[in-house]
Amino acid sequence: MPVSLVQGADEWPRVIITEPRGSSAEVLLYGGQVVSWKNERREELLFVSSKATRKGPKTIRGGIPICFPQFGHFATFEQHGFASNRLWSLDSCPSRLPPADNQSTVDLVLKPAEDDLKSWPHCFELRLRVSVSPGKLTLIPRVRNTANKSFCFMFALRNYLSISDISEVRIEGLETLDYFDNLVQRQRCTEQADAITFDGEVDRVYLSTPSKIAVIDHEKKRTFVLHKKGLPDAAVWNPWDKKSKSIPDLGDDGYKSMLCIESGAVETPIILKPFEEWKGYQELCAVSSSYCSGQLDPRKVLYACAS
């Protein structure tokens, strides 16, 4: 399947992968960050801010940044860790994973630099497989402990989804769950609504979430289905208008067309013993929505996004 490495004059090198029906993805070597996912109709499915800086050292606002070895301010060093601010390499020997079948795939790897070991003294290999197939984008992250000392870490994939208007979007699958509300000092709350809708700023980490979560965009008649394994938590973020104006690389109205929903291991850090490996899995699927009494038709999800 076609894979190409491209480098613009003022941009980090990126890998472009395309499958036969026309779906594609772009992955930056800087940060191992997916910055584009288009379906066979060439519609962009990920949000990237028009004000985003394309040449580091800051992570691009949008796409799918990687949080490792911490998430948010849940630990003592830089927010969301350092993996998204390092230059990754193409992985020529992605052992322990079978060859991709009928998918266009790229494998990346990150190993710690000397400065990383000063701030986080653990030897590791962080690998990421990105695959695109019709209607689906799959990410398989793996972390291997390459030393004889155990360590623990947090991990998250921050999915910035492109939406019509945040006021026209709802999330199903998180009802009745506990969450940390970052707007009130990480207070632990319980979701009372039948679905999450938006009329103001939201910054939450939902705990012990199901393997499938649906993001329903009423105006575009499109549903994103997030399917995950090994990533029990799910963060939901939209800054709304006031905070959006204070984020230089988002812009005043950027919040309207984006929703950040994240797959993560946050509440309980992952512990890796010497030479052990952890593997996560995330699949994003975009399907046309149909409704019955305002609810997502489950047949669309089950059949169009069968794993």
PDB file of C-alpha atoms in Angstrom:
ATOM      1  CA  MET A   1       0.000   0.000   0.000  1.00  0.00           C
ATOM      2  CA  PRO A   2       1.303   3.540  -0.779  1.00  0.00           C
ATOM      3  CA  VAL A   3       3.428   5.175   1.937  1.00  0.00           C
ATOM      4  CA  SER A   4       5.434   8.350   1.317  1.00  0.00           C
ATOM      5  CA  LEU A   5       7.731  10.548   3.410  1.00  0.00           C
ATOM      6  CA  VAL A   6       7.377  14.284   2.759  1.00  0.00           C
ATOM      7  CA  GLN A   7       9.183  17.311   4.188  1.00  0.00           C
ATOM      8  CA  GLY A   8       8.193  20.913   3.477  1.00  0.00           C
ATOM      9  CA  ALA A   9      10.547  23.849   3.810  1.00  0.00           C
ATOM     10  CA  ASP A  10       9.085  25.046   7.131  1.00  0.00           C
ATOM     11  CA  GLU A  11       7.523  21.862   8.438  1.00  0.00           C
ATOM     12  CA  TRP A  12       8.560  18.672  10.185  1.00  0.00           C
ATOM     13  CA  PRO A  13       8.807  15.551   8.013  1.00  0.00           C
ATOM     14  CA  ARG A  14       5.558  13.642   7.769  1.00  0.00           C
ATOM     15  CA  VAL A  15       4.459  10.255   6.511  1.00  0.00           C
ATOM     16  CA  ILE A  16       1.422  10.030   4.240  1.00  0.00           C
ATOM     17  CA  ILE A  17      -0.401   6.711   4.045  1.00  0.00           C
ATOM     18  CA  THR A  18      -3.219   5.954   1.595  1.00  0.00           C
ATOM     19  CA  GLU A  19      -5.416   2.921   1.049  1.00  0.00           C
ATOM     20  CA  PRO A  20      -6.833   1.847  -2.349  1.00  0.00           C
ATOM     21  CA  ARG A  21     -10.285   3.408  -1.909  1.00  0.00           C
ATOM     22  CA  GLY A  22      -8.739   6.801  -1.151  1.00  0.00           C
ATOM     23  CA  SER A  23      -8.781   7.138   2.644  1.00  0.00           C
ATOM     24  CA  SER A  24      -5.560   8.643   3.939  1.00  0.00           C
ATOM     25  CA  ALA A  25      -3.689   9.765   7.039  1.00  0.00           C
ATOM     26  CA  GLU A  26      -0.693  12.011   7.698  1.00  0.00           C
ATOM     27  CA  VAL A  27       1.646  11.392  10.623  1.00  0.00           C
ATOM     28  CA  LEU A  28       4.346  13.806  11.770  1.00  0.00           C
ATOM     29  CA  LEU A  29       7.660  12.327  12.877  1.00  0.00           C
ATOM     30  CA  TYR A  30       7.750  15.151  15.426  1.00  0.00           C
ATOM     31  CA  GLY A  31       5.605  13.862  18.249  1.00  0.00           C
ATOM     32  CA  GLY A  32       4.411  10.786  16.331  1.00  0.00           C
ATOM     33  CA  GLN A  33       1.285  12.877  15.839  1.00  0.00           C
ATOM     34  CA  VAL A  34      -1.478  12.086  13.362  1.00  0.00           C
ATOM     35  CA  VAL A  35      -2.436  15.460  11.854  1.00  0.00           C
ATOM     36  CA  SER A  36      -4.851  14.393   9.116  1.00  0.00           C
ATOM     37  CA  TRP A  37      -7.379  11.632   8.487  1.00  0.00           C
ATOM     38  CA  LYS A  38      -9.487  11.841   5.348  1.00  0.00           C
ATOM     39  CA  ASN A  39     -12.166   9.463   4.145  1.00  0.00           C
ATOM     40  CA  GLU A  40     -12.526   8.222   0.561  1.00  0.00           C
ATOM     41  CA  ARG A  41     -14.470  11.424  -0.296  1.00  0.00           C
ATOM     42  CA  ARG A  42     -11.436  13.439   0.863  1.00  0.00           C
ATOM     43  CA  GLU A  43     -13.352  14.915   3.807  1.00  0.00           C
ATOM     44  CA  GLU A  44     -11.093  15.856   6.715  1.00  0.00           C
ATOM     45  CA  LEU A  45     -12.219  14.082   9.885  1.00  0.00           C
ATOM     46  CA  LEU A  46      -9.694  15.530  12.353  1.00  0.00           C
ATOM     47  CA  PHE A  47      -9.546  19.107  13.558  1.00  0.00           C
ATOM     48  CA  VAL A  48      -6.305  21.060  13.245  1.00  0.00           C
ATOM     49  CA  SER A  49      -6.362  24.715  14.220  1.00  0.00           C
ATOM     50  CA  SER A  50      -5.687  27.215  11.450  1.00  0.00           C
ATOM     51  CA  LYS A  51      -3.452  29.028  13.956  1.00  0.00           C
ATOM     52  CA  ALA A  52      -1.388  25.955  14.832  1.00  0.00           C
ATOM     53  CA  THR A  53       2.395  26.235  14.560  1.00  0.00           C
ATOM     54  CA  ARG A  54       3.694  23.655  12.085  1.00  0.00           C
ATOM     55  CA  LYS A  55       7.343  23.715  13.131  1.00  0.00           C
ATOM     56  CA  GLY A  56       7.797  22.862  16.857  1.00  0.00           C
ATOM     57  CA  PRO A  57       8.819  22.899  19.548  1.00  0.00           C
ATOM     58  CA  LYS A  58       5.172  23.127  20.600  1.00  0.00           C
ATOM     59  CA  THR A  59       2.731  20.342  19.790  1.00  0.00           C
ATOM     60  CA  ILE A  60       0.374  21.151  16.915  1.00  0.00           C
ATOM     61  CA  ARG A  61      -3.074  22.083  18.201  1.00  0.00           C
ATOM     62  CA  GLY A  62      -5.215  19.314  16.756  1.00  0.00           C
ATOM     63  CA  GLY A  63      -4.917  15.889  15.204  1.00  0.00           C
ATOM     64  CA  ILE A  64      -4.016  13.158  17.716  1.00  0.00           C
ATOM     65  CA  PRO A  65      -1.228  14.181  20.109  1.00  0.00           C
ATOM     66  CA  ILE A  66       0.265  11.493  22.355  1.00  0.00           C
ATOM     67  CA  CYS A  67       0.458  11.943  26.122  1.00  0.00           C
ATOM     68  CA  PHE A  68       3.324   9.997  27.732  1.00  0.00           C
ATOM     69  CA  PRO A  69       4.531   9.368  30.420  1.00  0.00           C
ATOM     70  CA  GLN A  70       1.941  11.576  32.087  1.00  0.00           C
ATOM     71  CA  PHE A  71      -1.452  13.072  31.383  1.00  0.00           C
ATOM     72  CA  GLY A  72      -2.362  16.668  32.171  1.00  0.00           C
ATOM     73  CA  HIS A  73      -1.110  17.862  35.530  1.00  0.00           C
ATOM     74  CA  PHE A  74      -1.537  14.458  37.174  1.00  0.00           C
ATOM     75  CA  ALA A  75       2.237  14.220  37.778  1.00  0.00           C
ATOM     76  CA  THR A  76       5.126  16.537  38.592  1.00  0.00           C
ATOM     77  CA  PHE A  77       6.711  17.492  35.244  1.00  0.00           C
ATOM     78  CA  GLU A  78       5.639  19.023  31.928  1.00  0.00           C
ATOM     79  CA  GLN A  79       1.958  18.815  31.032  1.00  0.00           C
ATOM     80  CA  HIS A  80       1.054  15.696  29.027  1.00  0.00           C
ATOM     81  CA  GLY A  81       4.649  14.423  29.176  1.00  0.00           C
ATOM     82  CA  PHE A  82       7.356  14.750  26.550  1.00  0.00           C
ATOM     83  CA  ALA A  83       6.487  12.224  23.823  1.00  0.00           C
ATOM     84  CA  SER A  84       4.582  14.801  21.771  1.00  0.00           C
ATOM     85  CA  ASN A  85       7.604  17.139  21.767  1.00  0.00           C
ATOM     86  CA  ARG A  86      10.256  14.699  20.556  1.00  0.00           C
ATOM     87  CA  LEU A  87      11.361  13.593  17.108  1.00  0.00           C
ATOM     88  CA  TRP A  88      10.345   9.984  16.466  1.00  0.00           C
ATOM     89  CA  SER A  89      11.877   7.545  13.964  1.00  0.00           C
ATOM     90  CA  LEU A  90      10.434   5.163  11.425  1.00  0.00           C
ATOM     91  CA  ASP A  91      10.417   1.697  12.998  1.00  0.00           C
ATOM     92  CA  SER A  92      11.912  -0.815  10.607  1.00  0.00           C
ATOM     93  CA  CYS A  93      11.488  -3.760  13.028  1.00  0.00           C
ATOM     94  CA  PRO A  94       8.057  -3.481  14.679  1.00  0.00           C
ATOM     95  CA  SER A  95       8.330  -6.877  16.361  1.00  0.00           C
ATOM     96  CA  ARG A  96       5.454  -8.531  18.206  1.00  0.00           C
ATOM     97  CA  LEU A  97       2.806  -7.177  15.824  1.00  0.00           C
ATOM     98  CA  PRO A  98       1.455  -9.156  12.859  1.00  0.00           C
ATOM     99  CA  PRO A  99       1.689  -7.624   9.386  1.00  0.00           C
ATOM    100  CA  ALA A 100      -1.180  -5.314   8.552  1.00  0.00           C
ATOM    101  CA  ASP A 101      -3.844  -6.909   6.334  1.00  0.00           C
ATOM    102  CA  ASN A 102      -5.401  -4.740   3.605  1.00  0.00           C
ATOM    103  CA  GLN A 103      -4.402  -1.571   5.390  1.00  0.00           C
ATOM    104  CA  SER A 104      -1.904   1.170   4.741  1.00  0.00           C
ATOM    105  CA  THR A 105       0.374   1.265   7.767  1.00  0.00           C
ATOM    106  CA  VAL A 106       3.347   3.094   9.240  1.00  0.00           C
ATOM    107  CA  ASP A 107       5.300   2.097  12.364  1.00  0.00           C
ATOM    108  CA  LEU A 108       7.121   4.669  14.507  1.00  0.00           C
ATOM    109  CA  VAL A 109       9.364   4.401  17.564  1.00  0.00           C
ATOM    110  CA  LEU A 110      10.583   6.776  20.285  1.00  0.00           C
ATOM    111  CA  LYS A 111      13.470   6.061  22.629  1.00  0.00           C
ATOM    112  CA  PRO A 112      14.589   8.352  25.467  1.00  0.00           C
ATOM    113  CA  ALA A 113      17.235  10.995  24.891  1.00  0.00           C
ATOM    114  CA  GLU A 114      19.762  11.933  27.570  1.00  0.00           C
ATOM    115  CA  ASP A 115      17.689  14.930  28.676  1.00  0.00           C
ATOM    116  CA  ASP A 116      14.587  12.756  28.999  1.00  0.00           C
ATOM    117  CA  LEU A 117      16.412  10.396  31.349  1.00  0.00           C
ATOM    118  CA  LYS A 118      17.336  13.335  33.567  1.00  0.00           C
ATOM    119  CA  SER A 119      13.706  14.310  34.099  1.00  0.00           C
ATOM    120  CA  TRP A 120      12.241  10.778  33.945  1.00  0.00           C
ATOM    121  CA  PRO A 121      14.991   8.201  34.651  1.00  0.00           C
ATOM    122  CA  HIS A 122      13.486   5.155  32.965  1.00  0.00           C
ATOM    123  CA  CYS A 123      14.607   3.313  29.837  1.00  0.00           C
ATOM    124  CA  PHE A 124      11.790   2.550  27.426  1.00  0.00           C
ATOM    125  CA  GLU A 125      10.734   2.061  23.832  1.00  0.00           C
ATOM    126  CA  LEU A 126       7.461   3.688  22.810  1.00  0.00           C
ATOM    127  CA  ARG A 127       6.105   2.331  19.555  1.00  0.00           C
ATOM    128  CA  LEU A 128       3.102   3.401  17.520  1.00  0.00           C
ATOM    129  CA  ARG A 129       1.438   1.698  14.570  1.00  0.00           C
ATOM    130  CA  VAL A 130      -0.931   3.868  12.531  1.00  0.00           C
ATOM    131  CA  SER A 131      -3.181   2.144   9.974  1.00  0.00           C
ATOM    132  CA  VAL A 132      -5.841   3.515   7.666  1.00  0.00           C
ATOM    133  CA  SER A 133      -8.559   1.456   6.006  1.00  0.00           C
ATOM    134  CA  PRO A 134     -11.956   2.408   4.534  1.00  0.00           C
ATOM    135  CA  GLY A 135     -13.765   4.450   7.194  1.00  0.00           C
ATOM    136  CA  LYS A 136     -11.290   3.587   9.952  1.00  0.00           C
ATOM    137  CA  LEU A 137      -8.155   4.941  11.570  1.00  0.00           C
ATOM    138  CA  THR A 138      -6.362   2.557  13.937  1.00  0.00           C
ATOM    139  CA  LEU A 139      -3.587   3.378  16.395  1.00  0.00           C
ATOM    140  CA  ILE A 140      -1.739   0.697  18.354  1.00  0.00           C
ATOM    141  CA  PRO A 141       0.633   2.139  20.979  1.00  0.00           C
ATOM    142  CA  ARG A 142       3.120  -0.050  22.859  1.00  0.00           C
ATOM    143  CA  VAL A 143       5.495   0.728  25.702  1.00  0.00           C
ATOM    144  CA  ARG A 144       8.371  -1.601  26.554  1.00  0.00           C
ATOM    145  CA  ASN A 145      10.503  -1.434  29.688  1.00  0.00           C
ATOM    146  CA  THR A 146      14.063  -2.016  28.451  1.00  0.00           C
ATOM    147  CA  ALA A 147      15.763  -1.898  31.863  1.00  0.00           C
ATOM    148  CA  ASN A 148      15.873  -4.014  35.004  1.00  0.00           C
ATOM    149  CA  LYS A 149      13.839  -1.580  37.111  1.00  0.00           C
ATOM    150  CA  SER A 150      10.039  -1.288  37.159  1.00  0.00           C
ATOM    151  CA  PHE A 151       8.315   1.981  36.326  1.00  0.00           C
ATOM    152  CA  CYS A 152       4.785   3.331  35.991  1.00  0.00           C
ATOM    153  CA  PHE A 153       3.315   5.750  33.477  1.00  0.00           C
ATOM    154  CA  MET A 154       0.143   7.339  32.186  1.00  0.00           C
ATOM    155  CA  PHE A 155      -0.854   7.328  28.545  1.00  0.00           C
ATOM    156  CA  ALA A 156      -3.482   9.005  26.385  1.00  0.00           C
ATOM    157  CA  LEU A 157      -4.383   9.617  22.740  1.00  0.00           C
ATOM    158  CA  ARG A 158      -5.952  13.078  22.392  1.00  0.00           C
ATOM    159  CA  ASN A 159      -8.382  12.881  19.474  1.00  0.00           C
ATOM    160  CA  TYR A 160      -9.368  16.298  18.106  1.00  0.00           C
ATOM    161  CA  LEU A 161     -12.448  15.507  16.020  1.00  0.00           C
ATOM    162  CA  SER A 162     -13.708  17.818  13.282  1.00  0.00           C
ATOM    163  CA  ILE A 163     -17.367  18.621  13.903  1.00  0.00           C
ATOM    164  CA  SER A 164     -20.028  20.914  12.438  1.00  0.00           C
ATOM    165  CA  ASP A 165     -20.766  22.892  15.611  1.00  0.00           C
ATOM    166  CA  ILE A 166     -20.121  21.908  19.216  1.00  0.00           C
ATOM    167  CA  SER A 167     -23.709  22.815  20.138  1.00  0.00           C
ATOM    168  CA  GLU A 168     -24.944  20.167  17.656  1.00  0.00           C
ATOM    169  CA  VAL A 169     -22.893  17.289  19.090  1.00  0.00           C
ATOM    170  CA  ARG A 170     -23.652  14.675  21.732  1.00  0.00           C
ATOM    171  CA  ILE A 171     -21.588  11.874  23.266  1.00  0.00           C
ATOM    172  CA  GLU A 172     -23.200   8.566  24.176  1.00  0.00           C
ATOM    173  CA  GLY A 173     -21.668   5.783  26.252  1.00  0.00           C
ATOM    174  CA  LEU A 174     -20.487   7.760  29.297  1.00  0.00           C
ATOM    175  CA  GLU A 175     -23.788   8.079  31.145  1.00  0.00           C
ATOM    176  CA  THR A 176     -23.847   7.116  34.878  1.00  0.00           C
ATOM    177  CA  LEU A 177     -20.028   7.023  35.035  1.00  0.00           C
ATOM    178  CA  ASP A 178     -17.802   8.767  37.560  1.00  0.00           C
ATOM    179  CA  TYR A 179     -15.487  11.495  36.314  1.00  0.00           C
ATOM    180  CA  PHE A 180     -12.921  14.000  37.528  1.00  0.00           C
ATOM    181  CA  ASP A 181     -14.066  17.553  36.801  1.00  0.00           C
ATOM    182  CA  ASN A 182     -10.975  19.641  36.088  1.00  0.00           C
ATOM    183  CA  LEU A 183     -13.022  22.839  36.300  1.00  0.00           C
ATOM    184  CA  VAL A 184     -13.541  22.286  40.038  1.00  0.00           C
ATOM    185  CA  GLN A 185     -10.135  21.050  41.212  1.00  0.00           C
ATOM    186  CA  ARG A 186     -10.579  17.498  39.933  1.00  0.00           C
ATOM    187  CA  GLN A 187     -13.688  16.941  42.032  1.00  0.00           C
ATOM    188  CA  ARG A 188     -15.089  13.431  41.554  1.00  0.00           C
ATOM    189  CA  CYS A 189     -18.634  13.527  40.183  1.00  0.00           C
ATOM    190  CA  THR A 190     -21.132  11.155  38.584  1.00  0.00           C
ATOM    191  CA  GLU A 191     -22.604  11.778  35.141  1.00  0.00           C
ATOM    192  CA  GLN A 192     -26.363  12.310  35.480  1.00  0.00           C
ATOM    193  CA  ALA A 193     -27.297  13.071  31.861  1.00  0.00           C
ATOM    194  CA  ASP A 194     -28.442  10.482  29.315  1.00  0.00           C
ATOM    195  CA  ALA A 195     -25.847  11.902  26.920  1.00  0.00           C
ATOM    196  CA  ILE A 196     -23.220  14.624  27.094  1.00  0.00           C
ATOM    197  CA  THR A 197     -24.160  17.825  25.268  1.00  0.00           C
ATOM    198  CA  PHE A 198     -22.368  21.160  25.242  1.00  0.00           C
ATOM    199  CA  ASP A 199     -23.442  24.656  26.255  1.00  0.00           C
ATOM    200  CA  GLY A 200     -20.250  25.724  28.044  1.00  0.00           C
ATOM    201  CA  GLU A 201     -16.706  24.675  28.864  1.00  0.00           C
ATOM    202  CA  VAL A 202     -16.173  20.966  29.611  1.00  0.00           C
ATOM    203  CA  ASP A 203     -12.944  19.428  30.945  1.00  0.00           C
ATOM    204  CA  ARG A 204     -13.501  15.969  32.423  1.00  0.00           C
ATOM    205  CA  VAL A 205     -11.816  12.601  32.762  1.00  0.00           C
ATOM    206  CA  TYR A 206     -14.368   9.767  32.792  1.00  0.00           C
ATOM    207  CA  LEU A 207     -13.272   6.643  34.637  1.00  0.00           C
ATOM    208  CA  SER A 208     -13.604   2.944  33.764  1.00  0.00           C
ATOM    209  CA  THR A 209     -15.356   3.678  30.502  1.00  0.00           C
ATOM    210  CA  PRO A 210     -16.799   1.134  28.036  1.00  0.00           C
ATOM    211  CA  SER A 211     -14.823  -0.086  25.043  1.00  0.00           C
ATOM    212  CA  LYS A 212     -17.045   1.867  22.609  1.00  0.00           C
ATOM    213  CA  ILE A 213     -18.099   5.517  22.777  1.00  0.00           C
ATOM    214  CA  ALA A 214     -20.164   7.344  20.140  1.00  0.00           C
ATOM    215  CA  VAL A 215     -19.836  11.013  19.149  1.00  0.00           C
ATOM    216  CA  ILE A 216     -22.936  12.016  17.193  1.00  0.00           C
ATOM    217  CA  ASP A 217     -22.837  15.102  14.982  1.00  0.00           C
ATOM    218  CA  HIS A 218     -26.459  15.943  14.207  1.00  0.00           C
ATOM    219  CA  GLU A 219     -25.768  18.606  11.581  1.00  0.00           C
ATOM    220  CA  LYS A 220     -23.313  16.516   9.558  1.00  0.00           C
ATOM    221  CA  LYS A 221     -25.338  13.342  10.146  1.00  0.00           C
ATOM    222  CA  ARG A 222     -22.072  11.647  11.029  1.00  0.00           C
ATOM    223  CA  THR A 223     -21.101   9.498  13.983  1.00  0.00           C
ATOM    224  CA  PHE A 224     -17.595   8.839  15.212  1.00  0.00           C
ATOM    225  CA  VAL A 225     -17.265   5.563  17.081  1.00  0.00           C
ATOM    226  CA  LEU A 226     -14.273   5.292  19.381  1.00  0.00           C
ATOM    227  CA  HIS A 227     -13.292   1.683  20.082  1.00  0.00           C
ATOM    228  CA  LYS A 228     -10.472   1.109  22.549  1.00  0.00           C
ATOM    229  CA  LYS A 229      -8.661  -1.564  24.551  1.00  0.00           C
ATOM    230  CA  GLY A 230      -6.148  -1.173  27.362  1.00  0.00           C
ATOM    231  CA  LEU A 231      -7.192   2.469  27.752  1.00  0.00           C
ATOM    232  CA  PRO A 232      -9.912   2.430  30.411  1.00  0.00           C
ATOM    233  CA  ASP A 233     -10.454   6.168  30.851  1.00  0.00           C
ATOM    234  CA  ALA A 234     -11.829   8.812  28.483  1.00  0.00           C
ATOM    235  CA  ALA A 235     -11.287  12.561  28.692  1.00  0.00           C
ATOM    236  CA  VAL A 236     -13.680  15.083  27.135  1.00  0.00           C
ATOM    237  CA  TRP A 237     -12.609  18.682  26.482  1.00  0.00           C
ATOM    238  CA  ASN A 238     -13.967  21.762  24.808  1.00  0.00           C
ATOM    239  CA  PRO A 239     -12.809  25.194  26.050  1.00  0.00           C
ATOM    240  CA  TRP A 240     -15.880  27.147  24.877  1.00  0.00           C
ATOM    241  CA  ASP A 241     -15.685  30.808  23.933  1.00  0.00           C
ATOM    242  CA  LYS A 242     -13.996  32.549  26.864  1.00  0.00           C
ATOM    243  CA  LYS A 243     -11.074  30.160  27.277  1.00  0.00           C
ATOM    244  CA  SER A 244     -10.734  29.695  23.524  1.00  0.00           C
ATOM    245  CA  LYS A 245      -9.854  33.391  23.246  1.00  0.00           C
ATOM    246  CA  SER A 246      -6.995  32.862  25.708  1.00  0.00           C
ATOM    247  CA  ILE A 247      -5.421  29.993  23.704  1.00  0.00           C
ATOM    248  CA  PRO A 248      -3.242  31.634  21.012  1.00  0.00           C
ATOM    249  CA  ASP A 249      -2.983  28.592  18.738  1.00  0.00           C
ATOM    250  CA  LEU A 250      -6.729  27.879  18.803  1.00  0.00           C
ATOM    251  CA  GLY A 251      -8.337  31.230  18.021  1.00  0.00           C
ATOM    252  CA  ASP A 252     -11.534  32.876  19.152  1.00  0.00           C
ATOM    253  CA  ASP A 253     -13.929  30.571  17.293  1.00  0.00           C
ATOM    254  CA  GLY A 254     -11.822  27.398  17.142  1.00  0.00           C
ATOM    255  CA  TYR A 255     -13.868  25.749  19.865  1.00  0.00           C
ATOM    256  CA  LYS A 256     -16.968  25.650  17.666  1.00  0.00           C
ATOM    257  CA  SER A 257     -15.621  23.091  15.182  1.00  0.00           C
ATOM    258  CA  MET A 258     -13.627  20.805  17.478  1.00  0.00           C
ATOM    259  CA  LEU A 259     -14.225  18.233  20.170  1.00  0.00           C
ATOM    260  CA  CYS A 260     -11.363  16.574  21.992  1.00  0.00           C
ATOM    261  CA  ILE A 261     -12.168  13.079  23.237  1.00  0.00           C
ATOM    262  CA  GLU A 262      -9.285  11.056  24.574  1.00  0.00           C
ATOM    263  CA  SER A 263      -8.530   7.391  25.197  1.00  0.00           C
ATOM    264  CA  GLY A 264      -6.301   7.015  28.211  1.00  0.00           C
ATOM    265  CA  ALA A 265      -4.926   5.231  31.233  1.00  0.00           C
ATOM    266  CA  VAL A 266      -5.054   8.078  33.744  1.00  0.00           C
ATOM    267  CA  GLU A 267      -6.650   7.206  37.071  1.00  0.00           C
ATOM    268  CA  THR A 268      -4.512   4.097  37.605  1.00  0.00           C
ATOM    269  CA  PRO A 269      -1.006   4.360  36.094  1.00  0.00           C
ATOM    270  CA  ILE A 270       0.307   1.344  34.197  1.00  0.00           C
ATOM    271  CA  ILE A 271       3.110  -0.553  35.926  1.00  0.00           C
ATOM    272  CA  LEU A 272       5.730  -2.247  33.778  1.00  0.00           C
ATOM    273  CA  LYS A 273       8.139  -4.728  35.278  1.00  0.00           C
ATOM    274  CA  PRO A 274      11.616  -5.179  33.752  1.00  0.00           C
ATOM    275  CA  PHE A 275      11.411  -6.057  30.029  1.00  0.00           C
ATOM    276  CA  GLU A 276       7.608  -6.213  30.032  1.00  0.00           C
ATOM    277  CA  GLU A 277       5.515  -4.587  27.301  1.00  0.00           C
ATOM    278  CA  TRP A 278       2.139  -2.867  27.459  1.00  0.00           C
ATOM    279  CA  LYS A 279      -0.117  -2.567  24.405  1.00  0.00           C
ATOM    280  CA  GLY A 280      -3.124  -0.346  23.833  1.00  0.00           C
ATOM    281  CA  TYR A 281      -5.547  -0.153  20.941  1.00  0.00           C
ATOM    282  CA  GLN A 282      -7.723   2.585  19.500  1.00  0.00           C
ATOM    283  CA  GLU A 283      -9.922   2.533  16.436  1.00  0.00           C
ATOM    284  CA  LEU A 284     -11.802   5.571  15.152  1.00  0.00           C
ATOM    285  CA  CYS A 285     -14.648   4.822  12.772  1.00  0.00           C
ATOM    286  CA  ALA A 286     -16.722   7.428  10.936  1.00  0.00           C
ATOM    287  CA  VAL A 287     -20.182   6.394   9.718  1.00  0.00           C
ATOM    288  CA  SER A 288     -23.351   8.083   8.525  1.00  0.00           C
ATOM    289  CA  SER A 289     -25.878   8.458  11.346  1.00  0.00           C
ATOM    290  CA  SER A 290     -29.559   7.640  11.390  1.00  0.00           C
ATOM    291  CA  TYR A 291     -31.864   8.360  14.263  1.00  0.00           C
ATOM    292  CA  CYS A 292     -34.867   6.909  16.012  1.00  0.00           C
ATOM    293  CA  SER A 293     -36.404   9.212  18.630  1.00  0.00           C
ATOM    294  CA  GLY A 294     -33.207  11.202  18.698  1.00  0.00           C
ATOM    295  CA  GLN A 295     -31.005   8.202  19.432  1.00  0.00           C
ATOM    296  CA  LEU A 296     -28.228   6.665  17.380  1.00  0.00           C
ATOM    297  CA  ASP A 297     -29.364   3.637  15.419  1.00  0.00           C
ATOM    298  CA  PRO A 298     -27.133   0.935  16.966  1.00  0.00           C
ATOM    299  CA  ARG A 299     -27.186  -1.137  13.771  1.00  0.00           C
ATOM    300  CA  LYS A 300     -25.193   1.582  11.994  1.00  0.00           C
ATOM    301  CA  VAL A 301     -22.470   1.301  14.619  1.00  0.00           C
ATOM    302  CA  LEU A 302     -22.444  -2.464  14.937  1.00  0.00           C
ATOM    303  CA  TYR A 303     -22.352  -3.230  11.235  1.00  0.00           C
ATOM    304  CA  ALA A 304     -20.385  -0.282   9.876  1.00  0.00           C
ATOM    305  CA  CYS A 305     -17.795  -0.351  12.668  1.00  0.00           C
ATOM    306  CA  ALA A 306     -17.502  -4.071  13.343  1.00  0.00           C
ATOM    307  CA  SER A 307     -13.998  -4.900  14.560  1.00  0.00           C
TER     308      SER A 307
END
